PDB file of C-alpha atoms in Angstrom:
ATOM      1  CA  UNK A   1       8.503 -12.520 -16.266  1.00  0.00           C
ATOM      2  CA  UNK A   2      11.643 -10.696 -15.142  1.00  0.00           C
ATOM      3  CA  UNK A   3      13.103  -7.868 -17.182  1.00  0.00           C
ATOM      4  CA  UNK A   4      16.868  -7.243 -17.157  1.00  0.00           C
ATOM      5  CA  UNK A   5      18.102  -5.515 -14.005  1.00  0.00           C
ATOM      6  CA  UNK A   6      19.375  -1.987 -14.062  1.00  0.00           C
ATOM      7  CA  UNK A   7      22.896  -1.583 -12.717  1.00  0.00           C
ATOM      8  CA  UNK A   8      22.957  -1.805  -8.914  1.00  0.00           C
ATOM      9  CA  UNK A   9      24.332   1.756  -8.703  1.00  0.00           C
ATOM     10  CA  UNK A  10      21.060   3.037 -10.158  1.00  0.00           C
ATOM     11  CA  UNK A  11      19.141   2.104  -7.014  1.00  0.00           C
ATOM     12  CA  UNK A  12      19.630   3.940  -3.752  1.00  0.00           C
ATOM     13  CA  UNK A  13      16.282   3.766  -1.912  1.00  0.00           C
ATOM     14  CA  UNK A  14      13.141   1.631  -1.595  1.00  0.00           C
ATOM     15  CA  UNK A  15       9.490   2.598  -1.246  1.00  0.00           C
ATOM     16  CA  UNK A  16       7.002   0.034   0.069  1.00  0.00           C
ATOM     17  CA  UNK A  17       3.238  -0.079  -0.116  1.00  0.00           C
ATOM     18  CA  UNK A  18       1.575  -1.238   3.127  1.00  0.00           C
ATOM     19  CA  UNK A  19      -1.724  -3.073   2.496  1.00  0.00           C
ATOM     20  CA  UNK A  20      -0.949  -6.368   0.787  1.00  0.00           C
ATOM     21  CA  UNK A  21       2.814  -5.862   0.998  1.00  0.00           C
ATOM     22  CA  UNK A  22       3.559  -5.551   4.713  1.00  0.00           C
ATOM     23  CA  UNK A  23       0.216  -6.597   6.201  1.00  0.00           C
ATOM     24  CA  UNK A  24      -2.768  -8.639   5.082  1.00  0.00           C
ATOM     25  CA  UNK A  25      -5.555  -6.092   5.251  1.00  0.00           C
ATOM     26  CA  UNK A  26      -7.220  -5.707   1.859  1.00  0.00           C
ATOM     27  CA  UNK A  27      -9.984  -8.129   2.908  1.00  0.00           C
ATOM     28  CA  UNK A  28     -10.579  -6.080   6.055  1.00  0.00           C
ATOM     29  CA  UNK A  29     -11.039  -2.878   4.079  1.00  0.00           C
ATOM     30  CA  UNK A  30     -13.593  -4.712   1.934  1.00  0.00           C
ATOM     31  CA  UNK A  31     -15.322  -5.980   5.082  1.00  0.00           C
ATOM     32  CA  UNK A  32     -15.608  -2.475   6.534  1.00  0.00           C
ATOM     33  CA  UNK A  33     -16.859  -0.922   3.281  1.00  0.00           C
ATOM     34  CA  UNK A  34     -19.403  -3.742   2.936  1.00  0.00           C
ATOM     35  CA  UNK A  35     -20.542  -3.330   6.549  1.00  0.00           C
ATOM     36  CA  UNK A  36     -20.980   0.434   6.186  1.00  0.00           C
ATOM     37  CA  UNK A  37     -23.008   0.069   2.987  1.00  0.00           C
ATOM     38  CA  UNK A  38     -25.129  -2.807   4.356  1.00  0.00           C
ATOM     39  CA  UNK A  39     -26.060  -0.799   7.449  1.00  0.00           C
ATOM     40  CA  UNK A  40     -27.567   1.743   5.052  1.00  0.00           C
ATOM     41  CA  UNK A  41     -29.386  -0.798   2.903  1.00  0.00           C
ATOM     42  CA  UNK A  42     -26.881  -1.027   0.071  1.00  0.00           C
ATOM     43  CA  UNK A  43     -24.959  -4.059  -1.257  1.00  0.00           C
ATOM     44  CA  UNK A  44     -21.230  -3.547  -1.755  1.00  0.00           C
ATOM     45  CA  UNK A  45     -19.610  -6.028  -4.147  1.00  0.00           C
ATOM     46  CA  UNK A  46     -16.172  -6.884  -5.448  1.00  0.00           C
ATOM     47  CA  UNK A  47     -16.789  -4.506  -8.330  1.00  0.00           C
ATOM     48  CA  UNK A  48     -16.943  -1.559  -5.926  1.00  0.00           C
ATOM     49  CA  UNK A  49     -13.854  -2.801  -4.116  1.00  0.00           C
ATOM     50  CA  UNK A  50     -11.889  -2.854  -7.363  1.00  0.00           C
ATOM     51  CA  UNK A  51     -13.066   0.676  -8.122  1.00  0.00           C
ATOM     52  CA  UNK A  52     -11.784   2.134  -4.862  1.00  0.00           C
ATOM     53  CA  UNK A  53      -8.588   0.131  -4.341  1.00  0.00           C
ATOM     54  CA  UNK A  54      -5.689   2.553  -4.365  1.00  0.00           C
ATOM     55  CA  UNK A  55      -7.873   5.594  -3.714  1.00  0.00           C
ATOM     56  CA  UNK A  56      -6.915   7.871  -0.842  1.00  0.00           C
ATOM     57  CA  UNK A  57      -9.147   7.791   2.244  1.00  0.00           C
ATOM     58  CA  UNK A  58     -10.963  11.025   1.300  1.00  0.00           C
ATOM     59  CA  UNK A  59     -11.554   9.621  -2.192  1.00  0.00           C
ATOM     60  CA  UNK A  60     -12.957   6.243  -1.164  1.00  0.00           C
ATOM     61  CA  UNK A  61     -14.941   7.807   1.690  1.00  0.00           C
ATOM     62  CA  UNK A  62     -16.676  10.160  -0.746  1.00  0.00           C
ATOM     63  CA  UNK A  63     -17.395   7.233  -3.078  1.00  0.00           C
ATOM     64  CA  UNK A  64     -18.689   5.052  -0.210  1.00  0.00           C
ATOM     65  CA  UNK A  65     -20.897   7.784   1.236  1.00  0.00           C
ATOM     66  CA  UNK A  66     -22.460   8.473  -2.163  1.00  0.00           C
ATOM     67  CA  UNK A  67     -22.829   4.778  -3.010  1.00  0.00           C
ATOM     68  CA  UNK A  68     -24.465   4.073   0.362  1.00  0.00           C
ATOM     69  CA  UNK A  69     -26.703   7.152   0.149  1.00  0.00           C
ATOM     70  CA  UNK A  70     -25.397   7.853   3.634  1.00  0.00           C
ATOM     71  CA  UNK A  71     -26.590  10.670   5.859  1.00  0.00           C
ATOM     72  CA  UNK A  72     -22.986  10.977   7.033  1.00  0.00           C
ATOM     73  CA  UNK A  73     -20.479  13.231   5.291  1.00  0.00           C
ATOM     74  CA  UNK A  74     -17.422  11.799   3.571  1.00  0.00           C
ATOM     75  CA  UNK A  75     -15.335  12.891   6.554  1.00  0.00           C
ATOM     76  CA  UNK A  76     -17.619  11.063   8.994  1.00  0.00           C
ATOM     77  CA  UNK A  77     -17.755   8.027   6.696  1.00  0.00           C
ATOM     78  CA  UNK A  78     -13.970   7.852   6.707  1.00  0.00           C
ATOM     79  CA  UNK A  79     -13.848   8.140  10.506  1.00  0.00           C
ATOM     80  CA  UNK A  80     -16.327   5.269  10.962  1.00  0.00           C
ATOM     81  CA  UNK A  81     -14.474   2.922   8.613  1.00  0.00           C
ATOM     82  CA  UNK A  82     -11.004   3.770   9.941  1.00  0.00           C
ATOM     83  CA  UNK A  83     -12.241   3.343  13.524  1.00  0.00           C
ATOM     84  CA  UNK A  84     -13.305  -0.183  12.505  1.00  0.00           C
ATOM     85  CA  UNK A  85      -9.857  -0.818  11.014  1.00  0.00           C
ATOM     86  CA  UNK A  86      -8.139   0.368  14.192  1.00  0.00           C
ATOM     87  CA  UNK A  87     -10.374  -1.997  16.172  1.00  0.00           C
ATOM     88  CA  UNK A  88      -9.353  -4.844  13.850  1.00  0.00           C
ATOM     89  CA  UNK A  89      -5.706  -3.956  14.476  1.00  0.00           C
ATOM     90  CA  UNK A  90      -6.295  -3.916  18.246  1.00  0.00           C
ATOM     91  CA  UNK A  91      -7.964  -7.329  17.940  1.00  0.00           C
ATOM     92  CA  UNK A  92      -4.895  -8.782  16.198  1.00  0.00           C
ATOM     93  CA  UNK A  93      -6.480  -9.045  12.752  1.00  0.00           C
ATOM     94  CA  UNK A  94      -3.880  -6.924  10.930  1.00  0.00           C
ATOM     95  CA  UNK A  95      -0.773  -9.064  11.145  1.00  0.00           C
ATOM     96  CA  UNK A  96       2.497  -8.828   9.270  1.00  0.00           C
ATOM     97  CA  UNK A  97       2.714 -11.005   6.206  1.00  0.00           C
ATOM     98  CA  UNK A  98       5.209 -13.862   6.337  1.00  0.00           C
ATOM     99  CA  UNK A  99       8.647 -12.472   5.596  1.00  0.00           C
ATOM    100  CA  UNK A 100       7.639  -8.805   5.929  1.00  0.00           C
ATOM    101  CA  UNK A 101       9.671  -8.023   9.044  1.00  0.00           C
ATOM    102  CA  UNK A 102      12.873  -9.594   7.680  1.00  0.00           C
ATOM    103  CA  UNK A 103      12.347  -7.872   4.348  1.00  0.00           C
ATOM    104  CA  UNK A 104      12.004  -4.457   5.997  1.00  0.00           C
ATOM    105  CA  UNK A 105      14.925  -4.856   8.401  1.00  0.00           C
ATOM    106  CA  UNK A 106      17.318  -6.324   5.836  1.00  0.00           C
ATOM    107  CA  UNK A 107      16.507  -3.727   3.191  1.00  0.00           C
ATOM    108  CA  UNK A 108      16.679  -0.844   5.680  1.00  0.00           C
ATOM    109  CA  UNK A 109      20.231  -1.961   6.502  1.00  0.00           C
ATOM    110  CA  UNK A 110      21.146  -1.383   2.846  1.00  0.00           C
ATOM    111  CA  UNK A 111      19.278   1.797   1.947  1.00  0.00           C
ATOM    112  CA  UNK A 112      16.761   4.326   3.258  1.00  0.00           C
ATOM    113  CA  UNK A 113      13.181   3.110   2.972  1.00  0.00           C
ATOM    114  CA  UNK A 114       9.813   4.846   2.822  1.00  0.00           C
ATOM    115  CA  UNK A 115       6.156   3.879   2.896  1.00  0.00           C
ATOM    116  CA  UNK A 116       3.701   5.121   0.249  1.00  0.00           C
ATOM    117  CA  UNK A 117       0.251   3.940   1.287  1.00  0.00           C
ATOM    118  CA  UNK A 118      -3.366   4.635   0.469  1.00  0.00           C
ATOM    119  CA  UNK A 119      -4.183   4.080   4.133  1.00  0.00           C
ATOM    120  CA  UNK A 120      -4.911   7.157   6.262  1.00  0.00           C
ATOM    121  CA  UNK A 121      -2.152   8.551   8.461  1.00  0.00           C
ATOM    122  CA  UNK A 122      -3.491   7.299  11.775  1.00  0.00           C
ATOM    123  CA  UNK A 123      -3.714   3.713  10.527  1.00  0.00           C
ATOM    124  CA  UNK A 124      -0.236   3.828   8.954  1.00  0.00           C
ATOM    125  CA  UNK A 125       1.264   5.057  12.213  1.00  0.00           C
ATOM    126  CA  UNK A 126      -0.691   2.529  14.292  1.00  0.00           C
ATOM    127  CA  UNK A 127       0.288  -0.450  12.117  1.00  0.00           C
ATOM    128  CA  UNK A 128       3.996   0.420  12.007  1.00  0.00           C
ATOM    129  CA  UNK A 129       4.055   1.136  15.743  1.00  0.00           C
ATOM    130  CA  UNK A 130       2.167  -2.035  16.672  1.00  0.00           C
ATOM    131  CA  UNK A 131       4.616  -4.182  14.728  1.00  0.00           C
ATOM    132  CA  UNK A 132       7.769  -2.325  15.773  1.00  0.00           C
ATOM    133  CA  UNK A 133       8.655  -1.166  12.271  1.00  0.00           C
ATOM    134  CA  UNK A 134       8.549   2.609  12.742  1.00  0.00           C
ATOM    135  CA  UNK A 135      12.304   3.041  13.419  1.00  0.00           C
ATOM    136  CA  UNK A 136      13.204   1.409  10.092  1.00  0.00           C
ATOM    137  CA  UNK A 137      11.337   3.931   7.918  1.00  0.00           C
ATOM    138  CA  UNK A 138      12.969   7.222   7.007  1.00  0.00           C
ATOM    139  CA  UNK A 139       9.672   8.564   5.622  1.00  0.00           C
ATOM    140  CA  UNK A 140       6.006   7.635   5.378  1.00  0.00           C
ATOM    141  CA  UNK A 141       3.364   9.213   3.147  1.00  0.00           C
ATOM    142  CA  UNK A 142      -0.389   8.694   3.029  1.00  0.00           C
ATOM    143  CA  UNK A 143      -2.111   9.367  -0.268  1.00  0.00           C
ATOM    144  CA  UNK A 144      -4.482  11.585   1.724  1.00  0.00           C
ATOM    145  CA  UNK A 145      -1.510  13.952   2.080  1.00  0.00           C
ATOM    146  CA  UNK A 146      -1.009  14.445  -1.673  1.00  0.00           C
ATOM    147  CA  UNK A 147      -3.350  15.842  -4.340  1.00  0.00           C
ATOM    148  CA  UNK A 148      -4.329  12.520  -5.928  1.00  0.00           C
ATOM    149  CA  UNK A 149      -4.435   8.890  -4.824  1.00  0.00           C
ATOM    150  CA  UNK A 150      -3.149   5.903  -6.763  1.00  0.00           C
ATOM    151  CA  UNK A 151      -2.957   5.250  -9.759  1.00  0.00           C
ATOM    152  CA  UNK A 152      -1.617   8.811  -9.917  1.00  0.00           C
ATOM    153  CA  UNK A 153       2.078   8.840  -8.967  1.00  0.00           C
ATOM    154  CA  UNK A 154       1.739  11.598  -6.343  1.00  0.00           C
ATOM    155  CA  UNK A 155       2.270   9.479  -3.218  1.00  0.00           C
ATOM    156  CA  UNK A 156       5.383   7.821  -4.688  1.00  0.00           C
ATOM    157  CA  UNK A 157       6.830  11.120  -5.848  1.00  0.00           C
ATOM    158  CA  UNK A 158       6.253  12.562  -2.358  1.00  0.00           C
ATOM    159  CA  UNK A 159       7.960   9.557  -0.750  1.00  0.00           C
ATOM    160  CA  UNK A 160      11.004   9.949  -3.008  1.00  0.00           C
ATOM    161  CA  UNK A 161      11.160  13.665  -2.217  1.00  0.00           C
ATOM    162  CA  UNK A 162      11.031  12.967   1.524  1.00  0.00           C
ATOM    163  CA  UNK A 163      13.847  10.439   1.145  1.00  0.00           C
ATOM    164  CA  UNK A 164      15.875  12.941  -0.876  1.00  0.00           C
ATOM    165  CA  UNK A 165      16.275  10.509  -3.776  1.00  0.00           C
ATOM    166  CA  UNK A 166      15.236  10.843  -7.401  1.00  0.00           C
ATOM    167  CA  UNK A 167      12.288   8.553  -8.280  1.00  0.00           C
ATOM    168  CA  UNK A 168      14.312   6.812 -10.987  1.00  0.00           C
ATOM    169  CA  UNK A 169      16.800   5.755  -8.318  1.00  0.00           C
ATOM    170  CA  UNK A 170      14.079   4.168  -6.174  1.00  0.00           C
ATOM    171  CA  UNK A 171      12.707   0.645  -6.153  1.00  0.00           C
ATOM    172  CA  UNK A 172       9.012   0.275  -5.323  1.00  0.00           C
ATOM    173  CA  UNK A 173       7.136  -2.771  -4.002  1.00  0.00           C
ATOM    174  CA  UNK A 174       3.434  -3.054  -4.837  1.00  0.00           C
ATOM    175  CA  UNK A 175       0.678  -5.671  -4.984  1.00  0.00           C
ATOM    176  CA  UNK A 176      -2.386  -4.055  -6.591  1.00  0.00           C
ATOM    177  CA  UNK A 177      -3.213  -2.725 -10.042  1.00  0.00           C
ATOM    178  CA  UNK A 178      -3.450   0.932  -9.114  1.00  0.00           C
ATOM    179  CA  UNK A 179      -0.422   0.758  -6.855  1.00  0.00           C
ATOM    180  CA  UNK A 180       1.679  -0.802  -9.596  1.00  0.00           C
ATOM    181  CA  UNK A 181       0.524   1.843 -12.037  1.00  0.00           C
ATOM    182  CA  UNK A 182       1.291   4.643  -9.578  1.00  0.00           C
ATOM    183  CA  UNK A 183       4.834   3.452  -8.875  1.00  0.00           C
ATOM    184  CA  UNK A 184       5.581   2.943 -12.576  1.00  0.00           C
ATOM    185  CA  UNK A 185       4.205   6.383 -13.451  1.00  0.00           C
ATOM    186  CA  UNK A 186       6.497   7.861 -10.814  1.00  0.00           C
ATOM    187  CA  UNK A 187       9.432   6.451 -12.774  1.00  0.00           C
ATOM    188  CA  UNK A 188      10.475   3.900 -10.158  1.00  0.00           C
ATOM    189  CA  UNK A 189      11.686   0.358 -10.798  1.00  0.00           C
ATOM    190  CA  UNK A 190       8.719  -1.725  -9.689  1.00  0.00           C
ATOM    191  CA  UNK A 191       8.818  -5.093  -7.942  1.00  0.00           C
ATOM    192  CA  UNK A 192       5.364  -6.700  -7.987  1.00  0.00           C
ATOM    193  CA  UNK A 193       4.083  -9.119  -5.366  1.00  0.00           C
ATOM    194  CA  UNK A 194       0.653  -9.907  -6.853  1.00  0.00           C
ATOM    195  CA  UNK A 195      -2.255 -10.027  -4.419  1.00  0.00           C
ATOM    196  CA  UNK A 196      -3.789 -13.487  -4.698  1.00  0.00           C
ATOM    197  CA  UNK A 197      -7.273 -12.369  -3.632  1.00  0.00           C
ATOM    198  CA  UNK A 198      -7.292  -9.250  -5.808  1.00  0.00           C
ATOM    199  CA  UNK A 199      -5.036 -10.138  -8.782  1.00  0.00           C
ATOM    200  CA  UNK A 200      -3.572  -7.113 -10.563  1.00  0.00           C
ATOM    201  CA  UNK A 201      -4.458  -6.429 -14.173  1.00  0.00           C
ATOM    202  CA  UNK A 202      -2.077  -7.511 -16.898  1.00  0.00           C
ATOM    203  CA  UNK A 203      -1.360  -3.945 -17.981  1.00  0.00           C
ATOM    204  CA  UNK A 204      -0.347  -3.073 -14.428  1.00  0.00           C
ATOM    205  CA  UNK A 205       1.942  -6.098 -14.137  1.00  0.00           C
ATOM    206  CA  UNK A 206       3.509  -5.224 -17.466  1.00  0.00           C
ATOM    207  CA  UNK A 207       5.079  -2.169 -15.869  1.00  0.00           C
ATOM    208  CA  UNK A 208       6.942  -4.232 -13.270  1.00  0.00           C
ATOM    209  CA  UNK A 209      10.622  -5.061 -13.650  1.00  0.00           C
ATOM    210  CA  UNK A 210      10.189  -8.202 -11.523  1.00  0.00           C
ATOM    211  CA  UNK A 211       7.180 -10.272 -10.503  1.00  0.00           C
ATOM    212  CA  UNK A 212       7.925 -11.950  -7.175  1.00  0.00           C
ATOM    213  CA  UNK A 213       6.544 -15.202  -5.834  1.00  0.00           C
ATOM    214  CA  UNK A 214       6.687 -14.238  -2.143  1.00  0.00           C
ATOM    215  CA  UNK A 215       8.231 -11.645   0.175  1.00  0.00           C
ATOM    216  CA  UNK A 216      11.466 -13.587   0.477  1.00  0.00           C
ATOM    217  CA  UNK A 217      11.794 -13.313  -3.299  1.00  0.00           C
ATOM    218  CA  UNK A 218      11.092  -9.576  -2.994  1.00  0.00           C
ATOM    219  CA  UNK A 219      13.730  -9.227  -0.260  1.00  0.00           C
ATOM    220  CA  UNK A 220      16.400 -10.986  -2.305  1.00  0.00           C
ATOM    221  CA  UNK A 221      15.547  -8.941  -5.396  1.00  0.00           C
ATOM    222  CA  UNK A 222      15.802  -5.668  -3.472  1.00  0.00           C
ATOM    223  CA  UNK A 223      19.046  -6.590  -1.724  1.00  0.00           C
ATOM    224  CA  UNK A 224      20.575  -7.671  -5.014  1.00  0.00           C
ATOM    225  CA  UNK A 225      19.674  -4.302  -6.541  1.00  0.00           C
ATOM    226  CA  UNK A 226      21.079  -2.133  -3.726  1.00  0.00           C
ATOM    227  CA  UNK A 227      24.575  -1.193  -2.555  1.00  0.00           C
ATOM    228  CA  UNK A 228      26.271  -3.173   0.199  1.00  0.00           C
ATOM    229  CA  UNK A 229      25.070  -2.721   3.781  1.00  0.00           C
ATOM    230  CA  UNK A 230      25.543   0.763   5.152  1.00  0.00           C
TER     231      UNK A 230
END
């Protein structure tokens, strides 16, 4: 499952996804989309979840509003759902995945790191702040801040630009189909940590240089591909 490594000198920065890589939150997004649709008499299923995974907040909000035949605009739909996610965070439901904190701190000691997430800005900032990770990230980008969400490479290209590193010199860590596709299309070396509840498609996994078993495996792979500690 592992392709041959590039030389360590080729890698000088790391870009992480957030949902499913740092925190366990994909099921919460599905819960909030389902709740919004149900309140308007519509049934949201796993098929709809797969369609919107990786979309930026404006993109999935427009889809959800149309699907739900909502009276609310896409902007208002996004606000309602993100408010629910912030409440879940406040209630302790968005916790770091096992090994996430050590992975972030150890890798940040080796190279600059960025976040490239489909989550909206206010949730990204809240999650990193709540878990004390903000100081470790040199840059963060929401896909709402670029023209197109995942699987387009825009958010990863923007993260690399903010870091001041060429995409081909960056490692990327992703868990979902569209995230894996986005990072690969950006020209980054992709480390996959497959989401067990929402398994990525085979074509998406095929673009990964390494398929990890857990975040400790990811951490060791990243450290082994980066220069010595700064």
